Each structure stands twice: as structure tokens, then as C-alpha cells.
Coordinates of C-alpha atoms and ligand atoms in Angstrom, one line a residue:
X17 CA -29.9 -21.3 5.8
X18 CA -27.0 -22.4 4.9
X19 CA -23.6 -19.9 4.4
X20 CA -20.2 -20.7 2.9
X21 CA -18.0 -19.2 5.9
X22 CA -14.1 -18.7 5.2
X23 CA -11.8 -21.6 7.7
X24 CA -10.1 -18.5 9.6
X25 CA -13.7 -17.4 10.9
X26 CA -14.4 -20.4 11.8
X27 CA -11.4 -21.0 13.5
X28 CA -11.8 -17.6 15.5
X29 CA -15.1 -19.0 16.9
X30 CA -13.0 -22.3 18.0
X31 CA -10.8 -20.5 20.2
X32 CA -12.6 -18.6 21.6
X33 CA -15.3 -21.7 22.3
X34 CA -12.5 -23.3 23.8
X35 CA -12.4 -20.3 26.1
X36 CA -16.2 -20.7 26.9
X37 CA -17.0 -17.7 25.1
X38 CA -19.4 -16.9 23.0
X39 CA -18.8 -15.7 19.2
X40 CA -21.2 -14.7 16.2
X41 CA -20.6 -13.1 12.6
X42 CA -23.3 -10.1 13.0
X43 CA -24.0 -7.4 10.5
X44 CA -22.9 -6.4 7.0
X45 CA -20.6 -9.3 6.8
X46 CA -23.9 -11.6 7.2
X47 CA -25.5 -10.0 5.1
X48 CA -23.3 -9.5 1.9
X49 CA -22.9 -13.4 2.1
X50 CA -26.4 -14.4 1.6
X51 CA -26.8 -11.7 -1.3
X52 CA -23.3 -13.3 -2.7
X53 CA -21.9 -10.3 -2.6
X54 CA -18.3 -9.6 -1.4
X55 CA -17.5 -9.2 1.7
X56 CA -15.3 -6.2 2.6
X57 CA -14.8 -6.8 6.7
X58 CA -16.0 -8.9 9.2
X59 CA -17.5 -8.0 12.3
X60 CA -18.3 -10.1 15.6
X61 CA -20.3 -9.9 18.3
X62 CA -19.0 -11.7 21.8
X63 CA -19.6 -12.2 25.4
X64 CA -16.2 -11.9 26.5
X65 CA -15.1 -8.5 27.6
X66 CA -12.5 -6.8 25.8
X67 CA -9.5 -7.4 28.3
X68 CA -10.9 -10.9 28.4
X69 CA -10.9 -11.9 24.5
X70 CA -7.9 -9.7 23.6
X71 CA -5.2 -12.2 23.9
X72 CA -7.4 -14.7 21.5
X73 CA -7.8 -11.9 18.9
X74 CA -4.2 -11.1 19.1
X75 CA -3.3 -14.5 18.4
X76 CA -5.6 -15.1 15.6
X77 CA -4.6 -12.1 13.8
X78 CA -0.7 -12.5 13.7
X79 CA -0.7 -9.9 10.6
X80 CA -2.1 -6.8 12.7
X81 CA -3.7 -5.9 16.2
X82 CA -5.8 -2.0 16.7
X83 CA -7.4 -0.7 19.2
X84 CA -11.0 0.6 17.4
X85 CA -12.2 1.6 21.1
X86 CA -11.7 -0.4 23.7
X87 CA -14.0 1.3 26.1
X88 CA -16.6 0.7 23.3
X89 CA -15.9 -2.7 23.5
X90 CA -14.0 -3.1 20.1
X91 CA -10.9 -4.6 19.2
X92 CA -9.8 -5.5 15.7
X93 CA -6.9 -7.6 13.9
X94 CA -5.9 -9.3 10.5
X95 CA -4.7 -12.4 9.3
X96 CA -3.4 -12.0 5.7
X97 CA -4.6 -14.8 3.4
X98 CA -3.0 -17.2 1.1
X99 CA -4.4 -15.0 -2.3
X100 CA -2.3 -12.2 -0.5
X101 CA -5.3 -10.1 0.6
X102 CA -6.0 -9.2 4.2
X103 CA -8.8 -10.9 6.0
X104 CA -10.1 -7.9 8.9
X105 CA -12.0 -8.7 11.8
X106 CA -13.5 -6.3 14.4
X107 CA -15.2 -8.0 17.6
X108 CA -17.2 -6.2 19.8
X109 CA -18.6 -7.2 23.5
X110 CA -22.7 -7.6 23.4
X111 CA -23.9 -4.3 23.7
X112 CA -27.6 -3.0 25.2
X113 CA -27.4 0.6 23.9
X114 CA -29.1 3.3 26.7
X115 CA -29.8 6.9 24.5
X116 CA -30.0 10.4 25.9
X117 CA -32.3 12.4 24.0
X118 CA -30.0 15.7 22.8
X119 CA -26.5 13.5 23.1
X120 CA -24.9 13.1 19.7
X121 CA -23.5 9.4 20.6
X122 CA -25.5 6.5 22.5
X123 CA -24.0 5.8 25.8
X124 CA -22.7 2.2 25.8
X125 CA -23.8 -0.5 27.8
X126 CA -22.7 -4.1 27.8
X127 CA -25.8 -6.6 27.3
X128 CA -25.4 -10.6 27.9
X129 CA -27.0 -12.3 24.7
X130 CA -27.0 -12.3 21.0
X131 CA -30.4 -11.7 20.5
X132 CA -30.7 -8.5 23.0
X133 CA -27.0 -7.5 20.9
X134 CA -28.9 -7.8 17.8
X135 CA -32.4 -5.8 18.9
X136 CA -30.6 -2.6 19.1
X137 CA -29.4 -2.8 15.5
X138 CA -30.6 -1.1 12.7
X139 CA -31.9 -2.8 10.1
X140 CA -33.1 -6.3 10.0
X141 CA -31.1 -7.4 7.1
X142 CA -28.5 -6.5 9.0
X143 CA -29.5 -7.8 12.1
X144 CA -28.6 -11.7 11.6
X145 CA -25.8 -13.7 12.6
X146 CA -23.8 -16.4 12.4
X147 CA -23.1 -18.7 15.6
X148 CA -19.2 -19.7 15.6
X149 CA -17.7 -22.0 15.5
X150 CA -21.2 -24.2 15.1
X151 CA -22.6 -22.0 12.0
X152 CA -26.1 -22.3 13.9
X153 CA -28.2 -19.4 12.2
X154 CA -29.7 -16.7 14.5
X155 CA -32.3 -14.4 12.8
X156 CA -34.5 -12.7 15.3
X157 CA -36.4 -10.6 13.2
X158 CA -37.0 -12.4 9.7
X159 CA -34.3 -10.8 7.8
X160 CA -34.0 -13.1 5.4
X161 CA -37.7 -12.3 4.4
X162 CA -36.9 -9.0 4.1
X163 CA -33.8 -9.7 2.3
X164 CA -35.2 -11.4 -0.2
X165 CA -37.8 -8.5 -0.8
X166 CA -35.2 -6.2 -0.6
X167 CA -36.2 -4.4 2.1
X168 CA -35.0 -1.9 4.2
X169 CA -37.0 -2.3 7.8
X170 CA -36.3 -1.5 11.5
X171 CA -36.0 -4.1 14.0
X172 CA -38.2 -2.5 16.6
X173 CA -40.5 0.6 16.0
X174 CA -39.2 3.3 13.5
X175 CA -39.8 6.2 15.5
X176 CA -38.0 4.8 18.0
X177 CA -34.9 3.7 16.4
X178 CA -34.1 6.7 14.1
X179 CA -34.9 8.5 17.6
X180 CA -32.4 6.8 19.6
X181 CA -30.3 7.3 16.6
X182 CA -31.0 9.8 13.7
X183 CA -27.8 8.5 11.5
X184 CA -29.9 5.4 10.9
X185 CA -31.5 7.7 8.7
X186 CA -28.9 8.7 7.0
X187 CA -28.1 4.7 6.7
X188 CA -31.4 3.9 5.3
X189 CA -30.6 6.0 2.3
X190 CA -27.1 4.9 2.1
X191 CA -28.1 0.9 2.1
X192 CA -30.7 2.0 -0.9
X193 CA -27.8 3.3 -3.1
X194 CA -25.5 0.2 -2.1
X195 CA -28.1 -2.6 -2.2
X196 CA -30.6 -1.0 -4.4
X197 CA -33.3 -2.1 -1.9
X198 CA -36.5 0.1 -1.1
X199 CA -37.6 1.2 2.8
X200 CA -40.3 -0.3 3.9
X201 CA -43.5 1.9 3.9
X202 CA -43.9 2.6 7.7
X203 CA -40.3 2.7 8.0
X204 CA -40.1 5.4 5.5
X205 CA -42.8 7.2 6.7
X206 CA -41.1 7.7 10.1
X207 CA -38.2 8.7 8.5
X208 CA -40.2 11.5 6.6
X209 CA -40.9 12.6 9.8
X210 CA -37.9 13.1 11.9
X211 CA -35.5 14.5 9.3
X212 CA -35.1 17.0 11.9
X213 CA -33.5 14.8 13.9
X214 CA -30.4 14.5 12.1
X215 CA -29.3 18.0 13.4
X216 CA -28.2 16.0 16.3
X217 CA -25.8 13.9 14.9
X218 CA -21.9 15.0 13.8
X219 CA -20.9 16.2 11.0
X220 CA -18.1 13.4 10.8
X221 CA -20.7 10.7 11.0
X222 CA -23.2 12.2 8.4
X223 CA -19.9 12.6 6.4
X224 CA -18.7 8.8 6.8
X225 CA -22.6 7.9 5.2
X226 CA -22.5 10.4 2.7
X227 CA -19.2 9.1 1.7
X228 CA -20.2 5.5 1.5
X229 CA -23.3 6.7 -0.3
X230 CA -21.5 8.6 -3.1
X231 CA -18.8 5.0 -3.5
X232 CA -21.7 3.4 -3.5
X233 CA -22.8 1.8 -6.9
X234 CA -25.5 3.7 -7.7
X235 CA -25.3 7.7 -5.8
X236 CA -27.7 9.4 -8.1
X237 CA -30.3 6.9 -6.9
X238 CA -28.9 7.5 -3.1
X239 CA -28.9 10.9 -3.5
X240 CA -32.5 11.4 -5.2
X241 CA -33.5 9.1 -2.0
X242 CA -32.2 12.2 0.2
X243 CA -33.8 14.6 -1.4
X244 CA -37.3 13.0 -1.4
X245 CA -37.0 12.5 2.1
X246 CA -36.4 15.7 3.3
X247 CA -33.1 15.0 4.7
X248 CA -30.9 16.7 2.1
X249 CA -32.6 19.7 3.1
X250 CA -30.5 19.6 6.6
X251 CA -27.7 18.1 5.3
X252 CA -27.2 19.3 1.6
X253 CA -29.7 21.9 0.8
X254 CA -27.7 23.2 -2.2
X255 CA -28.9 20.0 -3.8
X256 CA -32.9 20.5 -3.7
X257 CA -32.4 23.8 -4.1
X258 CA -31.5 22.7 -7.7
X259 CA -35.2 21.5 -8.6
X260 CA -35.3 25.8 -9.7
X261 CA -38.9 26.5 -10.8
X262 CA -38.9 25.8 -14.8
X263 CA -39.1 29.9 -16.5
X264 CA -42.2 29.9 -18.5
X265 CA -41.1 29.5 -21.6
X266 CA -39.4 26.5 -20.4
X267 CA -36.0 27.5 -21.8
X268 CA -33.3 25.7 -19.4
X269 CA -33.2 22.4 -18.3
X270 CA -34.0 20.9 -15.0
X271 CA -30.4 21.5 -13.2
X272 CA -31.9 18.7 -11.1
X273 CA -32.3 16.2 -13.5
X274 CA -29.1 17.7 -15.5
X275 CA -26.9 17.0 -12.3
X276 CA -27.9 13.5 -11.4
X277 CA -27.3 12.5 -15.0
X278 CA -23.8 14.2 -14.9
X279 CA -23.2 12.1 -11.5
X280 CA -23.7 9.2 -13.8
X281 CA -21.5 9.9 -16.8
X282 CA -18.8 10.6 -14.8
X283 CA -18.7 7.4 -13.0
X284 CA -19.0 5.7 -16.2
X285 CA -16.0 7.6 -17.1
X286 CA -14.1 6.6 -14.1
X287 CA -10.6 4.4 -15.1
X288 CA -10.3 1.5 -12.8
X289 CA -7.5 1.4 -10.7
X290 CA -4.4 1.1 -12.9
X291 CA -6.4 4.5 -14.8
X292 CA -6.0 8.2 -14.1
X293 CA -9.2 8.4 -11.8
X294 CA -9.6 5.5 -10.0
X295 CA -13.3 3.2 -9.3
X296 CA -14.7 4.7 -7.4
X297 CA -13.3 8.5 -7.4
X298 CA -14.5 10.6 -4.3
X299 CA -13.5 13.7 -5.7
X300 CA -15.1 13.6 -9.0
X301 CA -18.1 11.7 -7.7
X302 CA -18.8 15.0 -5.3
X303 CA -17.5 17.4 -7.9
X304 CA -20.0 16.2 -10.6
X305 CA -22.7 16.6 -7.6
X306 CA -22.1 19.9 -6.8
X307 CA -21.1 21.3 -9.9
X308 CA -24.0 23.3 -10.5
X309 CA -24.7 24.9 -7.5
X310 CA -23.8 28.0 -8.0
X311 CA -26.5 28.1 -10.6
X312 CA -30.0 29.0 -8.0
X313 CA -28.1 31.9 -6.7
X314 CA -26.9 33.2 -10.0
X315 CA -29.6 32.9 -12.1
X316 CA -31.0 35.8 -13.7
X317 CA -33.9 36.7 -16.3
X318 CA -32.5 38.4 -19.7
X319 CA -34.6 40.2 -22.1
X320 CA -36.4 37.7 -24.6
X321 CA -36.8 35.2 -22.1
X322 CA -33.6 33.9 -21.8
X323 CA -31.8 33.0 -18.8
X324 CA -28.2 33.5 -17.6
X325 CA -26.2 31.9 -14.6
X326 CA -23.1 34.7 -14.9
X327 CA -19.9 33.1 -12.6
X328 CA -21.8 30.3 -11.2
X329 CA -18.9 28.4 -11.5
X330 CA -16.6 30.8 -9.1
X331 CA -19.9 30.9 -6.9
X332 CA -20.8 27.4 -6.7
X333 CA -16.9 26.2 -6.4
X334 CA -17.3 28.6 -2.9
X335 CA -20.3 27.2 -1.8
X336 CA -19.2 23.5 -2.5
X337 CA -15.9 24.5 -0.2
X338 CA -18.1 26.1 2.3
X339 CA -20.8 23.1 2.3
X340 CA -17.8 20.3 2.5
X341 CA -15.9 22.2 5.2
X342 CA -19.5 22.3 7.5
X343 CA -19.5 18.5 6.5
X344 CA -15.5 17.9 8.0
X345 CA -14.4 16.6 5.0
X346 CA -10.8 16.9 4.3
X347 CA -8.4 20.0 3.4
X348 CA -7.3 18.1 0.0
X349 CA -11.0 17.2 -1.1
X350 CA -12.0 20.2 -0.6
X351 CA -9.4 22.3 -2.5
X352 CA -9.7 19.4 -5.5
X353 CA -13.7 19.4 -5.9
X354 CA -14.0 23.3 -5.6
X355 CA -11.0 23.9 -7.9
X356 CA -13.1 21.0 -10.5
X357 CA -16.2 22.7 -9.7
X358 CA -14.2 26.5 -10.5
X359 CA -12.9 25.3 -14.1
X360 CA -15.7 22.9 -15.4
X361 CA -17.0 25.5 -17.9
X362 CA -12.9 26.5 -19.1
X363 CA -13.4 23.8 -21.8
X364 CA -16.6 25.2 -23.2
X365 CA -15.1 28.3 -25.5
X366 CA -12.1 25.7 -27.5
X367 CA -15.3 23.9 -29.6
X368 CA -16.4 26.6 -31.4
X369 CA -12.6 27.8 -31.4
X370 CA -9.5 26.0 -30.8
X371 CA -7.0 27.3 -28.3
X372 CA -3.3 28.4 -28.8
X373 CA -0.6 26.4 -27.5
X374 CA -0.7 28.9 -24.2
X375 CA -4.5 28.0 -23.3
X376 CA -3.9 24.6 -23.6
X377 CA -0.5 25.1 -21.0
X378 CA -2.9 27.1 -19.2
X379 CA -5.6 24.6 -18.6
X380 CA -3.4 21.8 -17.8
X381 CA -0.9 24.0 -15.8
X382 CA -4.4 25.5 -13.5
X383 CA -5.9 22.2 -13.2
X384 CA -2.7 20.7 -12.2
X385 CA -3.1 17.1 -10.4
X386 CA -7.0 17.8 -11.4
X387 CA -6.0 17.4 -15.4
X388 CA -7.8 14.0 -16.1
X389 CA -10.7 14.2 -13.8
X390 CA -11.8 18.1 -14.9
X391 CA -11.9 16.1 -18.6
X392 CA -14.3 13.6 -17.3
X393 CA -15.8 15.8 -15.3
X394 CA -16.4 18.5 -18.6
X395 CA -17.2 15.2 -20.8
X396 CA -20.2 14.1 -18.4
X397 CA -21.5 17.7 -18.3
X398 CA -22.5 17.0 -21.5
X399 CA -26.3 16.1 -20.9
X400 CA -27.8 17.8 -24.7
X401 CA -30.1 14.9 -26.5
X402 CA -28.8 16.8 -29.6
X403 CA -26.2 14.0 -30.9
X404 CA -24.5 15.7 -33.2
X405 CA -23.9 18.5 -31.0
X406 CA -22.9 16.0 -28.4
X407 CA -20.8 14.2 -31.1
X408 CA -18.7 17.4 -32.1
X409 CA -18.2 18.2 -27.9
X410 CA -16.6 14.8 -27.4
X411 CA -14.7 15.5 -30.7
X412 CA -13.0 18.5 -29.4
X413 CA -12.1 17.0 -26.6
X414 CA -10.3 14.2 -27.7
X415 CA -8.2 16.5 -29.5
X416 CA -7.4 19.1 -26.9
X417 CA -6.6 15.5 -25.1
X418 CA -4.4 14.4 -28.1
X419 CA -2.5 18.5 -28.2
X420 CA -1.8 18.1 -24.6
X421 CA 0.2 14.5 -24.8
X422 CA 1.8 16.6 -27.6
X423 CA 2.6 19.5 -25.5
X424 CA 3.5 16.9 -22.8
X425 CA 6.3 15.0 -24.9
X426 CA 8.1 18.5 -25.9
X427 CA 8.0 20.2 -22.5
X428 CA 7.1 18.8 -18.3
X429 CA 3.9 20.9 -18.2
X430 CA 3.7 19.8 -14.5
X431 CA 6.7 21.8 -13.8
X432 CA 6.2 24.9 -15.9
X433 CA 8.0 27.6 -13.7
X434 CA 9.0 31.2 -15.3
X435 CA 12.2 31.3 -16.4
X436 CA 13.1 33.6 -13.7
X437 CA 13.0 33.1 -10.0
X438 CA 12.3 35.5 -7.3
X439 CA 16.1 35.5 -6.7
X440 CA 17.1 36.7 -9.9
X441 CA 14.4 39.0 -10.3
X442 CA 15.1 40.9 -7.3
X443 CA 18.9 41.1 -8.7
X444 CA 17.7 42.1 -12.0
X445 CA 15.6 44.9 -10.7
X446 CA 17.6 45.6 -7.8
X447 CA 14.7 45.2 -5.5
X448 CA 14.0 44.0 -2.0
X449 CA 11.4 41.5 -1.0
X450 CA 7.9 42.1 -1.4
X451 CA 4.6 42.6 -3.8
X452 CA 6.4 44.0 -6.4
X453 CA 8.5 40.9 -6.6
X454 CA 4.9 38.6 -6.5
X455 CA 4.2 40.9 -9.3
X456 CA 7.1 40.0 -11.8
X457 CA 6.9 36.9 -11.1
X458 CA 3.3 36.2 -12.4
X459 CA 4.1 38.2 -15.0
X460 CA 7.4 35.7 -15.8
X461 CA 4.8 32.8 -15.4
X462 CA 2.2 34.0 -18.0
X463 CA 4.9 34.5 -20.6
X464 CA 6.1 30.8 -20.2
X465 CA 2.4 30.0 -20.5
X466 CA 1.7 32.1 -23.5
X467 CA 5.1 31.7 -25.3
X468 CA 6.7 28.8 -23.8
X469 CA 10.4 28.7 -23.1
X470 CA 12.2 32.2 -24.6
X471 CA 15.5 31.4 -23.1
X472 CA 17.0 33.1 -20.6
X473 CA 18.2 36.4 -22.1
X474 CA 15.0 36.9 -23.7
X475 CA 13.5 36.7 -20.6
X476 CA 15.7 39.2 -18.8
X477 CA 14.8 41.7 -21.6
X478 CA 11.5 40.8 -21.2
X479 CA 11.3 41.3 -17.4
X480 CA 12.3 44.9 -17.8
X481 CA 10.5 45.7 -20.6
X482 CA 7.5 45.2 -18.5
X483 CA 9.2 46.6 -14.7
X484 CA 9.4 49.7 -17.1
X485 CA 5.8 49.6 -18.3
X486 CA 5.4 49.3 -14.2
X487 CA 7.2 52.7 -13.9
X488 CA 5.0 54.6 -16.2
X489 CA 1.9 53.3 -15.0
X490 CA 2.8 54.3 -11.2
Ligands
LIG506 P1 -20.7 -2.0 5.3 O1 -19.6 -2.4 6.2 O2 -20.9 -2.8 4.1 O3 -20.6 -0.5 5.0 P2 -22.4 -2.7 7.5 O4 -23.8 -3.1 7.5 O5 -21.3 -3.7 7.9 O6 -22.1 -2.2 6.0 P3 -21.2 -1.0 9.4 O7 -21.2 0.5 9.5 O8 -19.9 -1.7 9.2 O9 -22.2 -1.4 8.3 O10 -21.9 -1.6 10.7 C1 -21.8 -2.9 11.1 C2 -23.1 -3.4 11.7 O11 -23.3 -2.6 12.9 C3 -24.3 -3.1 10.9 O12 -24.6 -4.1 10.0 C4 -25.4 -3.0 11.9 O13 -25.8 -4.2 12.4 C5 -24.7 -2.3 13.1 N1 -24.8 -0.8 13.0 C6 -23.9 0.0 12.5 N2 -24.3 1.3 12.7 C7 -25.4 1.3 13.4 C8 -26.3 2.3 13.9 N3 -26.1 3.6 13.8 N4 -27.4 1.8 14.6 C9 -27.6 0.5 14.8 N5 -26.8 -0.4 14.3 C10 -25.8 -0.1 13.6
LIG507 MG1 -19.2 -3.4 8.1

């Protein structure tokens, strides 16, 4: 087997060979090479002990040193290369993994060889190495068979593994989305069966899977992997919940099917990075995913067999923030994806009528930092096989897109503010602090939405014209 291997590995595995230790390229890093694909970080495998190989790793890597868990036995560091990108390597002491049945992380033990390092890893693809400095090949479990079959198999039994750790589950799936391989057959049939297992496991770490899953290059293929295993039941039931029971007369479409193939429009629609939404976009990658959800609990049976789904936007932007805050993700994703997930159907009502210049202040004003992926996000929803209908959508689009660069050269629509502050409008009315004061100023803020800027007299007249409407309501 032979493996192109960058000179600053190599050199790693010379000093610490001149140290009598023992060094090996393990894992993804392995792997990605011999399928030519790029390799993102580099991690080793060594049987020196932290304290002992941590003055070799902090010479190596004169552009950064971090502490990934030392009592883990992991140390990382960089050296930055000559193309001006960063070359990361983490290094971890042999490890012989001991599990306790109901504990949520495997207690760590130090082992004393590669091979008995390897055993305890999850996959065999990803359960080769790389001897270092010498570049002697070390491949246990065959692989490179499996590899080239693209398979997804455990090392050792499958019960066992996904029992000692139920992530590996969750890994399995994520590997199929990234690689596009298959799970082995008795591999997948343990797996089938101990999708109750992931309840053990933290929500951060199903969250760090998920995440690579859904930056992966295929999600809708990951996710549909979930689902048919019985593991997005624990972890994401909102998402088989979607496979609704057709109606009779077979009126609405498969919100299923609809949602996997709005997953993939809107990464097609994804910029790049120099672009509004970067490749790959988190947020609208889990925004396009959840977008419907709201649609099971809503859905109701009209007269003349119709079916509605009233508010399951507002209900399924909830239920996203609830289902992402249970998963740890962050404050900021959540607010973004359930305020996507909240406007996604605002578009709908400007194709068969164009809005005024206040709607279209309005929609970029509420969707705020949100503007360009809600777009994508409304574009991809667009799953009809009717062309022309999908032809006059995209149409209407482009031109609320064009009004708003319009709008956006006359006025700073990402600072619209009413006229008026708080200040002023409690010396205007000659009122103290408090909710009456929240209340004129929304008022102040719709009529610089709806009318743009009046000037400041204008406004003044305007704020009491409506604080006296105020009076002879109350
Ligand atoms: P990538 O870095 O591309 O996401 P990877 O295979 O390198 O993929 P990491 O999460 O970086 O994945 O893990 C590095 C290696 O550690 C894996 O290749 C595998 O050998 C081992 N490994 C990681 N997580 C587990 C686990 N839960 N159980 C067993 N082995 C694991
Ligand atoms: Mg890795």
C-alpha cells in the first residue's frame, strides 16, 4: 500500500523515533488519503505518555500548542505550511478503552501497542495506520477491502461496539452521508437493534455527529439513513413524524419526501465562501430540515377533502427551538433557524400580488442578518413538478430580490429605526418610563416601515395623533 505522506509527518515520526518512541497516523487522516480525498487534520497514535512526548510536539509545532485533554492522553499543535494553510496534529497515548454499562463516556485506559490501539476503534476503514517515520502499513482488520467496497463494518462484534459506545451509531450514519458508503449487513442489523442505546450518550456528542452529518456532502442521504434505522426516532422524532399517512384522496404531498428535496435545493443554492451563505451553511442546512415540522401537529381535515396546516410555521419554528435547545446547540443557531423556519411562508402571498415598498422594508427589516438565506431557503421550498408554476415563483423572486437592492441604495434598511426615540417620545408626551413608551415606539417603527422616512415634524404630529387615538380608546 503505498501513501503520499506530507515531509512534516514524517518528520514528527523522526523525532520522536529518535526518542525511542513509537508514532503512527491512525484514523480519518488514513483514511481520506487512500480514498484521495483531502485531509482536514491529522491524528496520531503513540507510546509515549503525554508528559513524555509533549516537549517533541511542542517543538514540532512552532505555530500553536493545546491542551485537547491531557488526562485523555491528547495533545495537539500546528505547523503552518509554506501554501499558508495550517497543518494540525493531535497525538494521543495507545489507549485500551474499559466501558461501564450506564456511563455516558468510556473510562480511559492506556494500552501498549498499535494493534490493541486500533481494536477498540470503530470502524475498520478507519482503523488503519501509518507507521512513522518508516511508512510501514498496519491494517489489522482488512480495511482496505472494506474501503474499496465501501463499507462501513466494526472491527470486533457489532453488538459489542455500539454497546461499549452507542455514538458509533450515530457515526455509522454520519460516515454514510460523508463517504457515501453502505453499512455492512450484520453491522446494520445490530445497529437496528440498539437504537435505544443512544439515550445514553450526550446531547453535545449526538450534536457534534449530527453536525458533521448535516456539513456533510450529501445530509438528505444521512438523514434518510437515520430515519430508517430507528435512531432519529430518539434523537429527532419530528423528522419521521413527517412520513404523515397520505389522506385518501391523496391531496398533499409526502412532507417527507418534500423536505429531503428542499434540504437539497438549498444546498445547491448555497454561495461559496466569498457569497452571502457560505458552503456549507449550518443554519440553513437545519432550517431547510426542520422547516416543516410544525405541519403533523397542525394538520387538519377541511370539508371537500382538503387539508390545511394553519400557523405551522409559528408552530414548527417553536418546536425546531425546543428540539435544538434539547440537542445543546447554540443560542445564535437557534434564534436564526427558528426565526428562518417562522418566515419561510412570508414570501408566498407577493406572486400572486406584489408588495408595497413597506412589505418589502418589512421582510428585509424582520429577517434582518437572515435576509439571503430565508430567500434560498423560500426558493428551495419550491418542490411543484408544475414548471411553469415553478418558473413564475423563481420570477417573483428575483424581482422582490432586484426591489430590495433598490430600496437598499435609497435608504440603510439594516438600520431602519423610527424617527423618534424613547427619549423624545417620552418628552413629547410628557411621560415616564414604561409600556406606554414600548407602545409608541412600535407604533414610530411601523410608520417608517410603511411610509419610510416623513421627517421629523411629520413624525411628531404623527406621534400624537395616534397617543390621542390612545386616549379615546382607554
Ligand atoms: P473526520 O475527522 O473526517 O470527521 P475521523 O474518522 O477522523 O473523521 P474523528 O472523530 O476525528 O473522525 O476520530 C478520529 C478517529 O478516532 C476515527 O477515525 C476513529 O478511528 C477513532 N474514533 C473516533 N470516535 C470514536 C468512537 N466513538 N469509537 C471508536 N473510535 C472512534
Ligand atoms: Mg479526524
Amino acid at each position: 500500500m503505498r501513501i503520499q505522506i506530507r515531509p512534516e509527518v514524517v518528520e514528527l515520526g523522526k523525532m520522536f523515533q529518535a526518542h525511542r518512541y513509537e508514532l503512527a497516523l491512525v484514523g480519518g487522516a488514513v483514511r481520506d488519503l487512500l480514498l484521495g480525498r483531502p485531509v482536514h487534520d491529522y491524528d496520531f497514535t503513540t507510546s509515549a505518555r503525554p508528559e513524555q512526548f509533549e516537549p517533541i510536539l511542542r517543538e514540532w509545532g512552532r505555530d500553536g500548542f493545546w491542551d485537547m485533554g491531557r488526562k485523555f492522553g491528547t495533545l495537539g499543535a500546528k505547523r503552518r505550511l509554506s501554501s499558508g494553510k495550517d497543518l494540525s496534529a493531535e497525538v494521543t497515548t495507545y489507549r485500551s478503552d474499559t466501558y461501564n454499562p450506564d456511563s455516558r463516556k468510556p473510562e480511559v485506559n492506556y494500552g501498549t501497542s498499535l494493534e490493541g490501539d486500533l481494536s477498540r476503534r470503530d470502524f475498520t476503514i478507519n482503523c488503519m495506520a501509518v507507521r512513522l517515520p518508516s511508512l510501514t502499513f498496519v491494517d489489522p482488520f482488512n480495511g482496505h477491502i472494506d474501503l474499496k467496497k465501501h463499507l462501513l463494518r466494526t472491527p470486533v462484534d457489532a453488538r459489542q461496539s455500539f454497546d461499549d459506545d452507542p455514538l458509533r451509531m450515530m457515526r455509522a450514519i454520519r460516515f454514510v452521508a460523508q463517504l457515501g458508503f453502505d453499512i455492512e449487513a450484520s453491522t446494520a442489523e445490530a445497529l437496528m437493534d440498539m437504537t435505544d442505546r443512544i439515550t445514553i450518550v450526550s446531547a453535545e456528542r449526538v450534536r457534534d455527529e449530527l453536525t458533521k452529518l448535516m456539513l456533510s456532502d450529501n445530509p438528505a442521504q444521512g438523514i434518510d439513513a437515520l430515519v430508517d434505522s430507528g435512531l432519529a426516532d430518539i434523537i429527532l422524532p419530528e423528522i419521521p413524524a413527517l412520513k404523515m399517512t397520505i389522506d385518501p384522496q391523496h391531496r398533499h404531498k409526502d412532507v417527507y419526501k418534500h423536505t429531503l428535496l428542499v434540504l437539497q435545493h438549498a444546498i445547491a443554492l448555497e454561495t461559496g465562501p466569498d457569497g452571502p451563505v457560505p458552503r456549507p451553511d449550518l443554519t440553513l442546512r437545519i432550517a431547510a430540515l426542520l422547516h416543516d415540522i410544525g405541519k403533523p401537529p397542525t394538520r387538519k381535515f377541511e370539508a371537500g377533502g382538503k387539508v390545511s396546516f394553519l400557523h405551522h410555521d409559528v408552530v414548527g419554528a417553536k418546536m425546531a427551538a425546543r428540539r435544538l435547545k434539547a440537542l445543546k446547540f447554540d443560542k445564535q443557531l437557534i434564534h436564526n433557524v427558528s426565526k428562518l423556519i417562522s418566515l419561510h411562508l412570508r414570501f408566498h402571498g407577493y406572486v400572486d400580488e406584489p408588495w408595497t415598498d413597506s412589505a418589502v422594508r418589512r421582510y428585509v427589516v424582520d429577517s434582518g442578518s437572515m435576509y439571503a438565506r430565508l430567500n434560498r431557503l423560500t426558493r428551495a421550498d419550491v418542490t411543484t413538478s408544475n414548471v411553469h408554476k415553478a418558473e413564475t415563483f423563481d420570477a417573483a423572486m428575483d424581482e422582490l430580490e432586484a426591489r430590495v437592492r433598490d430600496l437598499k441604495k435609497k435608504e440603510d434598511l439594516s438600520k431602519v429605526r423610527p424617527e423618534l426615540d424613547g427619549t423624545e417620545i417620552m418628552k413629547i408626551l410628557g411621560i415616564k418610563p414604561g409600556p406606554e413608551v414600548g407602545a409608541a415606539y412600535k407604533h414610530m417603527l411601523a410608520v417608517r416601515m410603511d411610509r419610510g422616512e416623513i421627517g421629523h415634524d411629520a413624525a411628531v404630529d404623527e406621534l400624537k395623533s395616534w397617543w390621542k387615538d390612545q386616549g379615546q380608546q382607554g
